[in-house]
PDB file of C-alpha atoms in Angstrom:
ATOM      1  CA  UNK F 858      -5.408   3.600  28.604  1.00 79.00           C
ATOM      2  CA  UNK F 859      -3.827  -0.042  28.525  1.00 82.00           C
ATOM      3  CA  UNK F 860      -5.168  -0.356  25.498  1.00 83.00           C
ATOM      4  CA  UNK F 861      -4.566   2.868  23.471  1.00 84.00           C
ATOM      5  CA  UNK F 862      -0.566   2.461  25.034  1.00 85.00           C
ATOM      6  CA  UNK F 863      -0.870  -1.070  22.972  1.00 87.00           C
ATOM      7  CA  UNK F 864      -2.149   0.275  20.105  1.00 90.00           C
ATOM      8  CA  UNK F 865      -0.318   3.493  19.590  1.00 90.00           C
ATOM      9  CA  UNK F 866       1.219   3.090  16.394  1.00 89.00           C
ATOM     10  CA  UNK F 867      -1.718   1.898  14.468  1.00 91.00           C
ATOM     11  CA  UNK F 868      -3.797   4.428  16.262  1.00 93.00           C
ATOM     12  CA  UNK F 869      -1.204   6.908  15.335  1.00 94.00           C
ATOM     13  CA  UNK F 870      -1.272   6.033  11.665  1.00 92.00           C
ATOM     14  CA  UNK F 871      -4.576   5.499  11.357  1.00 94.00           C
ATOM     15  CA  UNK F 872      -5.592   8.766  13.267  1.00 95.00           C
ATOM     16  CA  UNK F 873      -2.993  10.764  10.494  1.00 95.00           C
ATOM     17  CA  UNK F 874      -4.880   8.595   7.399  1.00 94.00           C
ATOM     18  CA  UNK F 875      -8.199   9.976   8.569  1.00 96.00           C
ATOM     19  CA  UNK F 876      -7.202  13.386   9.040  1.00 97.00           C
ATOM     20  CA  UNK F 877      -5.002  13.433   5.766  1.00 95.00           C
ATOM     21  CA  UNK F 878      -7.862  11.563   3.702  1.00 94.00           C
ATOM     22  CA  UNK F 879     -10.271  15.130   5.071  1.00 95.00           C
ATOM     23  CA  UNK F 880      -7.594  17.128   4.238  1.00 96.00           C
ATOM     24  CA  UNK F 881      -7.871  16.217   0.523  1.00 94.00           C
ATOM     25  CA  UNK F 882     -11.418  16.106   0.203  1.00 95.00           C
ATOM     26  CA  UNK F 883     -11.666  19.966   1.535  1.00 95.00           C
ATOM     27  CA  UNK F 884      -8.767  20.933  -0.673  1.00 95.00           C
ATOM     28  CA  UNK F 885     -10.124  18.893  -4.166  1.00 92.00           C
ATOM     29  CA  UNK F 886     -13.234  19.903  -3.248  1.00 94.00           C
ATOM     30  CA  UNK F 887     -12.189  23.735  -3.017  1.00 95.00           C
ATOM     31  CA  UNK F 888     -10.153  22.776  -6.599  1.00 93.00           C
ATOM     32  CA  UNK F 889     -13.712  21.011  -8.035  1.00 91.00           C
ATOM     33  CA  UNK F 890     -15.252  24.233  -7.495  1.00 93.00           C
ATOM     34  CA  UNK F 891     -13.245  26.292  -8.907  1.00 93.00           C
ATOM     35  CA  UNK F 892     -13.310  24.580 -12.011  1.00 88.00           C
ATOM     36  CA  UNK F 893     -17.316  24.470 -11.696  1.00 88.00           C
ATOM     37  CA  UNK F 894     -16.972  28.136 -11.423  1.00 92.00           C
ATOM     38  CA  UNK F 895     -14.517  28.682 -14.217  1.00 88.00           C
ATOM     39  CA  UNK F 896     -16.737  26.235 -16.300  1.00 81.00           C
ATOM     40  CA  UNK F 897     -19.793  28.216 -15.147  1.00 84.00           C
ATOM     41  CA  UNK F 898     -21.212  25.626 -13.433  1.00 84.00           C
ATOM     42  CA  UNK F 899     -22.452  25.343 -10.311  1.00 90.00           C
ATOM     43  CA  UNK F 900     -20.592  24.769  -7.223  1.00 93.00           C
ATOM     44  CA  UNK F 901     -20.930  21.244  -5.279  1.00 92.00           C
ATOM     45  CA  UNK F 902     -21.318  20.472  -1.721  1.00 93.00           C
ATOM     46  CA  UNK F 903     -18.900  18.156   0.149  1.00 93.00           C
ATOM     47  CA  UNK F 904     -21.123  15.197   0.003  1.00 93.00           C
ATOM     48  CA  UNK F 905     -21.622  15.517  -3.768  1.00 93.00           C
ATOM     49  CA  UNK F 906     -18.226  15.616  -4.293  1.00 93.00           C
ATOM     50  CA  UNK F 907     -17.184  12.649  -2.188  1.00 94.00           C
ATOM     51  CA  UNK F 908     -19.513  10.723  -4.654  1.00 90.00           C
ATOM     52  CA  UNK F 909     -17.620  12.216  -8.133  1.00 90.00           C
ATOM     53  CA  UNK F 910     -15.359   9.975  -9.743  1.00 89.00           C
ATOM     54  CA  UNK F 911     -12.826  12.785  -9.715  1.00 87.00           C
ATOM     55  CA  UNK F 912     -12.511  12.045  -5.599  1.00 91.00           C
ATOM     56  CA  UNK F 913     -13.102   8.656  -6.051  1.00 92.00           C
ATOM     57  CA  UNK F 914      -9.931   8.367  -8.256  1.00 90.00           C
ATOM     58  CA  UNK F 915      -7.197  10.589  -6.469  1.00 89.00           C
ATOM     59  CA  UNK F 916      -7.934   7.843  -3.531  1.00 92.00           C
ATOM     60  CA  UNK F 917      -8.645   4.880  -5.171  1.00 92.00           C
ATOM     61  CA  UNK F 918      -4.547   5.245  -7.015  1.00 89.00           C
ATOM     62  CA  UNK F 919      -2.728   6.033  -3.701  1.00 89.00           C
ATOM     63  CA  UNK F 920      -4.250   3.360  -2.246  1.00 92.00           C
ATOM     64  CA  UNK F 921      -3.428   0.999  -4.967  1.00 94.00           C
ATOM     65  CA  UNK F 922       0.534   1.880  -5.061  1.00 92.00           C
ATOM     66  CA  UNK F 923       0.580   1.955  -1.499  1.00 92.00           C
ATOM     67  CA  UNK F 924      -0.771  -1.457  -0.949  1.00 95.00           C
ATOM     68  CA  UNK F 925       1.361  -2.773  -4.327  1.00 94.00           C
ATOM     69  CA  UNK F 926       4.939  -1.514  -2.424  1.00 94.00           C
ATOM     70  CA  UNK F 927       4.227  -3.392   0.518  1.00 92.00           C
ATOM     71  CA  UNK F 928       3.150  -6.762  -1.274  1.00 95.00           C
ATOM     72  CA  UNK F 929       5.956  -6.229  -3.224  1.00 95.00           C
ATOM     73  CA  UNK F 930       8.333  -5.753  -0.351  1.00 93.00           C
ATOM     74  CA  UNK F 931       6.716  -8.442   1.836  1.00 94.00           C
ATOM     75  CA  UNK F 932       7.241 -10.937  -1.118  1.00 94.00           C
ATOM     76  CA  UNK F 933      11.032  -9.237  -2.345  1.00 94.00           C
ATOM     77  CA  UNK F 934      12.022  -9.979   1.721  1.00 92.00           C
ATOM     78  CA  UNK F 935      11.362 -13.379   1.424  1.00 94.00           C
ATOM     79  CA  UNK F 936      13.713 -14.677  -1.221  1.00 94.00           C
ATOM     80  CA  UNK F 937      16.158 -11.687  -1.521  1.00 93.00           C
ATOM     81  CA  UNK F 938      18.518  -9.683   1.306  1.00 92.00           C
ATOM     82  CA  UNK F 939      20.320  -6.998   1.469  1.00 92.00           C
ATOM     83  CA  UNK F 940      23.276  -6.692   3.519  1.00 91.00           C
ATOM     84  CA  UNK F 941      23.085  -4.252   6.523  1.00 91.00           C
ATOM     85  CA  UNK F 942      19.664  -3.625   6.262  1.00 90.00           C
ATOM     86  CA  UNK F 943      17.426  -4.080   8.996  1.00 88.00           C
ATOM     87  CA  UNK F 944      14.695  -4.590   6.266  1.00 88.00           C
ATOM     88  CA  UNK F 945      16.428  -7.123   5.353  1.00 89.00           C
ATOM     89  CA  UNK F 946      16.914 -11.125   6.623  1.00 89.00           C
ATOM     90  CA  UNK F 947      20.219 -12.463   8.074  1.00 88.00           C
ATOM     91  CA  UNK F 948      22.300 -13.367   4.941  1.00 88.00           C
ATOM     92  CA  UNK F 949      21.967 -16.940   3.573  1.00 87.00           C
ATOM     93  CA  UNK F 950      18.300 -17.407   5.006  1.00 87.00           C
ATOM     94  CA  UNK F 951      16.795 -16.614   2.009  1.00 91.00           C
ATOM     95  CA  UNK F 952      13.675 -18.720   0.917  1.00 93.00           C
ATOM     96  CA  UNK F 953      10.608 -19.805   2.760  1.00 90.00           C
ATOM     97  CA  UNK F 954      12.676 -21.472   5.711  1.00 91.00           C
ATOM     98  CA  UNK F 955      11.768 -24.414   7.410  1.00 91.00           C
ATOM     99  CA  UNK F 956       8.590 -25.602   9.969  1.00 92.00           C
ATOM    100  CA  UNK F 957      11.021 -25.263  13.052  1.00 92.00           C
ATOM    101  CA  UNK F 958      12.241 -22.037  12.149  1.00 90.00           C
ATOM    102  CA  UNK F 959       8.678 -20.573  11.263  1.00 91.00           C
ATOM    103  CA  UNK F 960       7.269 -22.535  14.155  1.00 90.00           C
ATOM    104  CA  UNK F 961       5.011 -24.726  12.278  1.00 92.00           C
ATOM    105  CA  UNK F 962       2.950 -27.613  13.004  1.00 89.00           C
ATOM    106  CA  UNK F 963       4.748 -29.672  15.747  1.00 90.00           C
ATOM    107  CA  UNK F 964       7.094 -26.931  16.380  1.00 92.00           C
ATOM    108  CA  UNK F 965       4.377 -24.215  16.898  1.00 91.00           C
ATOM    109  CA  UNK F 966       4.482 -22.788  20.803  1.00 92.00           C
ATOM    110  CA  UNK F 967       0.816 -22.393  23.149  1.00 91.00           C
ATOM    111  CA  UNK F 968       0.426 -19.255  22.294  1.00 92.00           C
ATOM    112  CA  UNK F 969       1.082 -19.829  18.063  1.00 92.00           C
ATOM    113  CA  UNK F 970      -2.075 -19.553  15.952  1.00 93.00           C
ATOM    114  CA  UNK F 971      -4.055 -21.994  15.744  1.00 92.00           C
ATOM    115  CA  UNK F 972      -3.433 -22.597  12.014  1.00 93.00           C
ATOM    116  CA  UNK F 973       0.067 -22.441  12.282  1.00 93.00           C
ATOM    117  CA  UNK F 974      -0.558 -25.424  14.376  1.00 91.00           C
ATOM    118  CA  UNK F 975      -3.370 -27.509  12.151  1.00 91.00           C
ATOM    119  CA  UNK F 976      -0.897 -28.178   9.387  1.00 88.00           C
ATOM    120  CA  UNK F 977      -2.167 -29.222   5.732  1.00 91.00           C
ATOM    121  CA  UNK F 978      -3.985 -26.590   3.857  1.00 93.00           C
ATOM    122  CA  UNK F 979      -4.710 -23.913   6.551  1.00 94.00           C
ATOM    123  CA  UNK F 980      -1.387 -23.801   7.634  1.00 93.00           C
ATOM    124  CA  UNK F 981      -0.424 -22.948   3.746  1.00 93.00           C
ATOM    125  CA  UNK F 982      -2.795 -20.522   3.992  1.00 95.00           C
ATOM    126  CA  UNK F 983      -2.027 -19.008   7.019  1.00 94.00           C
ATOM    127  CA  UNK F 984       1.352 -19.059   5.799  1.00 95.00           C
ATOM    128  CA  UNK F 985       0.924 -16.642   2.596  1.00 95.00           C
ATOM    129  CA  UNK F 986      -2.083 -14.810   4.698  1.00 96.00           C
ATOM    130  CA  UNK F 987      -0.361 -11.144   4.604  1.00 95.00           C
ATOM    131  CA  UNK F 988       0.462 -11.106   1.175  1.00 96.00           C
ATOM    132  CA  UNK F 989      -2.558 -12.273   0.093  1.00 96.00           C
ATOM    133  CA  UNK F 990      -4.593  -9.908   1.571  1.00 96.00           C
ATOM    134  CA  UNK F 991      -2.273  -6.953   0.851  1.00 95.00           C
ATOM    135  CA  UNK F 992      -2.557  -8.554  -2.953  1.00 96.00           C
ATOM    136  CA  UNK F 993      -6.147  -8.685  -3.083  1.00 96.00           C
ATOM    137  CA  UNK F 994      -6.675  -5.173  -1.447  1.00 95.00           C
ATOM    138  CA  UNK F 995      -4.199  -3.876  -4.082  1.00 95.00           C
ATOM    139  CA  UNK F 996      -5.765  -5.554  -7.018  1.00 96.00           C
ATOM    140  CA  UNK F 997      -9.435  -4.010  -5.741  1.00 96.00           C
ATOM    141  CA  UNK F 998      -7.961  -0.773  -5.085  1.00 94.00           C
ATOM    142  CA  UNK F 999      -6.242  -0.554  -8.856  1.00 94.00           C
ATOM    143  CA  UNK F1000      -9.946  -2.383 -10.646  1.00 94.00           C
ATOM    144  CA  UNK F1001     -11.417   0.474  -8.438  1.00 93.00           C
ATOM    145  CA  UNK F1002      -9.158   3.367  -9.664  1.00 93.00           C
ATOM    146  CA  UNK F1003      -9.667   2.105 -13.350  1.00 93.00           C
ATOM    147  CA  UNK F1004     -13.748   2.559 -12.867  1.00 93.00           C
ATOM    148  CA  UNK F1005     -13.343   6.187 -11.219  1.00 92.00           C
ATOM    149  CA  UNK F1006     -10.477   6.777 -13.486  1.00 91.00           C
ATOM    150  CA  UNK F1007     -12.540   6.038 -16.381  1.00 91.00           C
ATOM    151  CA  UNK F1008     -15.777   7.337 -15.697  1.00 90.00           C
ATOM    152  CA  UNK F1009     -13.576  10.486 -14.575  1.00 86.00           C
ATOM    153  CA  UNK F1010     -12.358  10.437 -18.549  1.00 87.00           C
ATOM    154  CA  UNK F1011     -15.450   9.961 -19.780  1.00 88.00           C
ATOM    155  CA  UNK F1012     -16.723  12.992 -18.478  1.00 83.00           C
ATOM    156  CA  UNK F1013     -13.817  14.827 -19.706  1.00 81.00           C
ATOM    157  CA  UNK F1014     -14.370  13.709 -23.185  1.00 81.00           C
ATOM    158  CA  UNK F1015     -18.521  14.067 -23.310  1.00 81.00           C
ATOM    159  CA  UNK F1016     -17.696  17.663 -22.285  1.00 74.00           C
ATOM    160  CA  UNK F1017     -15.488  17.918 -25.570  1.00 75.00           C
ATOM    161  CA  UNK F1018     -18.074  16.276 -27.847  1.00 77.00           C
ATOM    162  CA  UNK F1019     -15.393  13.333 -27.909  1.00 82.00           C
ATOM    163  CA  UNK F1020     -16.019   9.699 -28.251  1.00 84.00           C
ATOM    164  CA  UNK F1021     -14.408   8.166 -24.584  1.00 81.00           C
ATOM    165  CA  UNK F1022     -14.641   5.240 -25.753  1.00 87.00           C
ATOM    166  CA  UNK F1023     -15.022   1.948 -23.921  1.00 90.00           C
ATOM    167  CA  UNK F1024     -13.601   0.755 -20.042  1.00 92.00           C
ATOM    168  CA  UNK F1025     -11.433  -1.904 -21.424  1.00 91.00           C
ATOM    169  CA  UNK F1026      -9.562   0.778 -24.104  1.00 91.00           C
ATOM    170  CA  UNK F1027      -9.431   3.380 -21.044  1.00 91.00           C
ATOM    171  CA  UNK F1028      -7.000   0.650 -19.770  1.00 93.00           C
ATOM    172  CA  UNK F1029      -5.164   0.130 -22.006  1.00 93.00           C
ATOM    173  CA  UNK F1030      -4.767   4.341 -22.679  1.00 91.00           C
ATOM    174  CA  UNK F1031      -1.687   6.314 -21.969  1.00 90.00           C
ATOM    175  CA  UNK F1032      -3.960   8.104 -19.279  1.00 86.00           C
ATOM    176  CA  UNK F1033      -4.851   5.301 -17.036  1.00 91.00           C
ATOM    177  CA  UNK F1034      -1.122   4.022 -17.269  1.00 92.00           C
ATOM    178  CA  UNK F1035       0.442   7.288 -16.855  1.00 90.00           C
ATOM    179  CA  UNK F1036      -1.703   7.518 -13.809  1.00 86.00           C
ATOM    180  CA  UNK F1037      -1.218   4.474 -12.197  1.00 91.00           C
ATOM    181  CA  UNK F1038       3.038   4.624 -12.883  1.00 93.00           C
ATOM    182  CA  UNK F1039       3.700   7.924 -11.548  1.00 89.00           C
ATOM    183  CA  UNK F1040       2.685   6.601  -8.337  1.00 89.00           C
ATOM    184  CA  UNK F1041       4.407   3.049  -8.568  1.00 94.00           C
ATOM    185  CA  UNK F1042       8.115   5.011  -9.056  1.00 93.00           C
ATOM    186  CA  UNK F1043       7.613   6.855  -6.142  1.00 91.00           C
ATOM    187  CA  UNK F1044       6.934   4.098  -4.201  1.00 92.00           C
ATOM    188  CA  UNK F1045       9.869   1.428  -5.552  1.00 94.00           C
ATOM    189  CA  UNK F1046      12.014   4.612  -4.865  1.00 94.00           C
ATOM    190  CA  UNK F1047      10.764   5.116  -1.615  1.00 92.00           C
ATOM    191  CA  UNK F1048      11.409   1.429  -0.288  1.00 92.00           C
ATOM    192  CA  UNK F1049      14.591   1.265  -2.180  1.00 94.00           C
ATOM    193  CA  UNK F1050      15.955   4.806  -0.343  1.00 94.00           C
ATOM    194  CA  UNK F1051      14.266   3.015   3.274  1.00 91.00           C
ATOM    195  CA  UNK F1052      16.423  -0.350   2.495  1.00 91.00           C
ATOM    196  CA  UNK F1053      20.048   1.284   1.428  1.00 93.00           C
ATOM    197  CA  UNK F1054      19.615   4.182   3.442  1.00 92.00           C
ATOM    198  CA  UNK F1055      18.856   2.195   6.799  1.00 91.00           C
ATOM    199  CA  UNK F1056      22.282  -0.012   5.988  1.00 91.00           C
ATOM    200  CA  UNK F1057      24.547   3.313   6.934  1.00 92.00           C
ATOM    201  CA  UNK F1058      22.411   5.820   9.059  1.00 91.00           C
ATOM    202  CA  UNK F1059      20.441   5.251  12.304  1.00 90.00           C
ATOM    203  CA  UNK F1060      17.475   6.312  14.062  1.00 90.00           C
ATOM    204  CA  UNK F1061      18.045   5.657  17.896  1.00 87.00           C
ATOM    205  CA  UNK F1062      14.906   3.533  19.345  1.00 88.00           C
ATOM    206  CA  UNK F1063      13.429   2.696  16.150  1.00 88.00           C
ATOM    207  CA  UNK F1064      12.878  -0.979  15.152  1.00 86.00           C
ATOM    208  CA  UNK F1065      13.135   0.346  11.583  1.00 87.00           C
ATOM    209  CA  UNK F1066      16.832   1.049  12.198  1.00 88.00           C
ATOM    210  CA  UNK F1067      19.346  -0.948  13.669  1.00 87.00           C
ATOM    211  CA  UNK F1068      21.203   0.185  17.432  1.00 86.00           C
ATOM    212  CA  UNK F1069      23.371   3.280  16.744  1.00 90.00           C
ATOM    213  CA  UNK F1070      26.430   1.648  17.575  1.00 91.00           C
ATOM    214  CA  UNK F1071      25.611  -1.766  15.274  1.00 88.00           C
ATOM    215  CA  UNK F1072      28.173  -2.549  12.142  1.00 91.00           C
ATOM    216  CA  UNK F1073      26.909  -1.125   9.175  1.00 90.00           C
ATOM    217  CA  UNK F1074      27.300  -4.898   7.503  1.00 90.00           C
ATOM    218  CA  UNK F1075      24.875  -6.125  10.471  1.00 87.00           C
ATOM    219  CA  UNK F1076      21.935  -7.300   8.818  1.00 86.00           C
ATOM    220  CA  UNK F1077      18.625  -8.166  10.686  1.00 80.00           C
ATOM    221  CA  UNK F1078      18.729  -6.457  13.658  1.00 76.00           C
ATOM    222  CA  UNK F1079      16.627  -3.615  14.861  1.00 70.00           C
ATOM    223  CA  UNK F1080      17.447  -1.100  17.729  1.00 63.00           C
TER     224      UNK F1080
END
């Protein structure tokens, strides 16, 4: 129980991901079969259509845009603020700050990780860990949507006795970009509404707002 108090929120989020994620592969694969039917083909099984690029590309793009937003907002946070914002940093800390204020090296504490402590490259590593990982799940997620996405076309096209062309012109097309932007805008305007928004309304107990009765120019501080 110790644990699962410890862990709510991820467990929480990650609990609502799962469920959401079956939610859309009972509903697109309701939607697949009704176009099988209309097409007068036959119907799939659940299984079969996990393994269709038309699944495979619906998840692969939300993941992508998710994943982009918060390497974006990780790396935005570091060298710009905004006032009042509990998203934001305190003003005039913007920048990488230094080893004593990031607890680097011979600053670190016992309980810091044990390559913030080993300086050289592992600390520089360490350092840039979360937005290199959220960058490199990103860019996999986006190479992946472009494969589903264009073997998803492809189809489409081979069923109109249409050339569909090559991967690298897919691309390149007003259909992969159209894809992939509609769910970027969302996103930017998503973080931008969580960043102004948060600088003049509150959410009592939430660290992603600051106290009730803060100063709407207070900036870094969570309730």
């Amino acid at each position: 129980m110790k644990a699962l108090k410890h862990n709510g929120l991820f467990i929480v989020f990650f609990s609502l991901f799962l469920l959401s994620l079956a939610g859309q592969a009972l509903a697109g694969l309701a939607l697949f079969n009704e176009q099988q039917v209309a097409a007068g083909l036959e119907q799939v099984s659940i299984w079969q259509y996990l393994t269709t690029s038309s699944f495979a590309v619906d998840v692969a793009e939300n993941w992508q845009s998710e994943f982009l937003q918060f390497l974006l907002l990780i790396l935005a946070a570091v060298w710009f603020v905004q006032q009042g914002s509990p998203e934001s940093k305190k003003l005039g800390s913007e920048g990488t700050e230094s080893d004593k204020d990031q607890l680097l090296g011979r600053y670190a504490r016992p309980d810091s990780p044990a390559w913030a402590r080993a300086g050289g490259w592992r600390t520089r590593v360490y350092s840039n860990s979360l937005a290199a990982v959220m960058g490199t799940i990103f860019l996999l997620s986006w190479f992946a949507q472009s494969i589903a996405g264009f073997s998803a076309f492809a189809e489409q096209q081979l069923a109109n006795l249409q050339d569909p062309g090559t991967w690298g012109e897919y691309v390149l097309s007003p259909e992969f970009w159209s894809r992939t932007l509609q769910n970027w805008q969302s996103e930017f305007l998503a973080v931008a509404s969580m960043v102004i928004l948060a600088v003049y309304l509150r959410q009592r107990g939430s660290p992603e707002s600051k106290p009730v009765g803060a100063a709407h120019t207070a900036t870094d501080v969570e309730g």
